[in-house]
Amino acid sequence: MTNWRAVGIGFGVEFLLGIFGFLLPGIGHIGAGLIGGFVAGYIAASGTWSGAWHGLLAGAIGGVILAIIAAALVTVVGSLGFGILGPLAGGGVFILALSIALLLAIDSAIGGAIGGLLA
């Protein structure tokens, strides 16, 4: 069973730390994912696999939100500049951003597994 409170708190931690992650691009965001995933897994306190699941959800939610925002922006801007090709570009950006977001959620899952193990 998914503990949405744990996922929401983990996402919040990742979001806040991700803002400061821009000071150290790459490393800062990986750290934000690990720490946010750890918090989600620790709060869920249901073991390693459950912690990994909760961490993955916390990381993926942020990525999905980012993918939606990026796709909407590219669609609007692309429609102004390229007409009918704007929505096509927006859809392509959405698929690409969603794939990258799910890959980047892996560090959250690792942090969640550690948090679930230690809880």
Protein backbone atom coordinates (compact mmCIF):
# COMPACT_ATOMS: atom_id res chain seq x y z
CA MET A 1 0.00 0.00 0.00
CA THR A 2 1.35 3.41 -0.93
CA ASN A 3 1.82 5.97 1.82
CA TRP A 4 1.02 9.19 -0.08
CA ARG A 5 2.01 11.31 2.90
CA ALA A 6 5.54 9.90 2.69
CA VAL A 7 5.62 10.45 -1.08
CA GLY A 8 4.39 14.04 -0.71
CA ILE A 9 6.94 14.90 1.97
CA GLY A 10 9.73 13.27 -0.05
CA PHE A 11 8.67 15.24 -3.13
CA GLY A 12 8.64 18.45 -1.08
CA VAL A 13 12.14 17.79 0.20
CA GLU A 14 13.37 17.04 -3.32
CA PHE A 15 11.75 20.20 -4.65
CA LEU A 16 13.27 22.45 -1.98
CA LEU A 17 16.71 20.88 -2.23
CA GLY A 18 16.45 20.91 -6.03
CA ILE A 19 16.13 24.69 -5.96
CA PHE A 20 19.43 24.89 -4.11
CA GLY A 21 20.80 22.14 -6.38
CA PHE A 22 21.32 24.71 -9.12
CA LEU A 23 24.34 25.93 -7.15
CA LEU A 24 26.03 22.58 -7.94
CA PRO A 25 24.46 21.42 -11.23
CA GLY A 26 24.19 17.67 -11.54
CA ILE A 27 25.62 16.83 -8.13
CA GLY A 28 23.12 19.05 -6.32
CA HIS A 29 20.15 17.47 -8.07
CA ILE A 30 21.40 13.94 -7.51
CA GLY A 31 21.82 14.79 -3.83
CA ALA A 32 18.32 16.24 -3.73
CA GLY A 33 16.94 13.04 -5.23
CA LEU A 34 18.84 10.82 -2.82
CA ILE A 35 17.84 12.83 0.24
CA GLY A 36 14.19 13.25 -0.84
CA GLY A 37 13.95 9.54 -1.63
CA PHE A 38 15.53 8.70 1.72
CA VAL A 39 12.94 10.84 3.52
CA ALA A 40 10.07 9.19 1.62
CA GLY A 41 11.40 5.70 2.33
CA TYR A 42 12.11 6.48 5.97
CA ILE A 43 8.63 7.91 6.58
CA ALA A 44 6.97 4.97 4.81
CA ALA A 45 8.92 2.64 7.17
CA SER A 46 7.81 -0.57 5.46
CA GLY A 47 11.12 -2.11 4.43
CA THR A 48 13.63 -1.80 1.63
CA TRP A 49 11.35 -2.50 -1.35
CA SER A 50 8.59 -0.27 -0.04
CA GLY A 51 11.13 2.49 0.65
CA ALA A 52 12.45 2.19 -2.89
CA TRP A 53 8.90 2.39 -4.26
CA HIS A 54 8.04 5.47 -2.21
CA GLY A 55 11.34 7.14 -3.17
CA LEU A 56 10.74 6.36 -6.84
CA LEU A 57 7.26 7.88 -6.67
CA ALA A 58 8.55 11.00 -4.92
CA GLY A 59 11.20 11.50 -7.62
CA ALA A 60 8.94 10.62 -10.53
CA ILE A 61 6.16 13.01 -9.53
CA GLY A 62 8.52 15.96 -9.78
CA GLY A 63 9.76 14.72 -13.15
CA VAL A 64 6.24 14.30 -14.51
CA ILE A 65 5.31 17.83 -13.41
CA LEU A 66 8.46 19.17 -15.06
CA ALA A 67 7.67 17.24 -18.27
CA ILE A 68 4.15 18.69 -18.42
CA ILE A 69 5.42 22.25 -17.93
CA ALA A 70 8.18 21.83 -20.54
CA ALA A 71 5.76 20.34 -23.08
CA ALA A 72 3.23 23.13 -22.55
CA LEU A 73 5.89 25.82 -23.00
CA VAL A 74 7.31 24.22 -26.15
CA THR A 75 3.80 23.77 -27.58
CA VAL A 76 2.86 27.42 -27.02
CA VAL A 77 6.16 28.85 -28.24
CA GLY A 78 6.37 26.35 -31.09
CA SER A 79 2.83 27.17 -32.24
CA LEU A 80 3.73 30.84 -32.43
CA GLY A 81 6.84 30.16 -34.49
CA PHE A 82 6.08 26.99 -36.43
CA GLY A 83 2.29 26.80 -36.59
CA ILE A 84 0.98 23.25 -36.75
CA LEU A 85 4.39 21.77 -35.85
CA GLY A 86 4.27 23.37 -32.37
CA PRO A 87 2.05 20.72 -30.78
CA LEU A 88 4.11 18.00 -32.43
CA ALA A 89 7.28 19.46 -30.92
CA GLY A 90 5.52 19.79 -27.55
CA GLY A 91 4.53 16.13 -27.63
CA GLY A 92 8.08 15.10 -28.50
CA VAL A 93 9.47 17.19 -25.66
CA PHE A 94 6.94 15.64 -23.28
CA ILE A 95 8.00 12.08 -24.17
CA LEU A 96 11.69 12.96 -23.93
CA ALA A 97 11.30 14.86 -20.64
CA LEU A 98 9.16 12.08 -19.16
CA SER A 99 11.78 9.46 -20.07
CA ILE A 100 14.58 11.53 -18.54
CA ALA A 101 12.49 12.20 -15.43
CA LEU A 102 11.88 8.51 -14.85
CA LEU A 103 15.57 7.76 -15.30
CA LEU A 104 16.48 10.48 -12.84
CA ALA A 105 13.98 9.07 -10.33
CA ILE A 106 16.31 6.08 -9.93
CA ASP A 107 18.47 7.99 -7.43
CA SER A 108 15.32 8.70 -5.41
CA ALA A 109 14.53 5.00 -5.40
CA ILE A 110 18.02 4.20 -4.14
CA GLY A 111 17.66 6.79 -1.37
CA GLY A 112 14.21 5.39 -0.57
CA ALA A 113 15.56 1.85 -0.28
CA ILE A 114 18.21 3.04 2.17
CA GLY A 115 15.60 5.01 4.13
CA GLY A 116 13.27 2.02 4.24
CA LEU A 117 16.11 -0.21 5.39
CA LEU A 118 17.07 2.14 8.23
CA ALA A 119 13.50 2.91 9.34
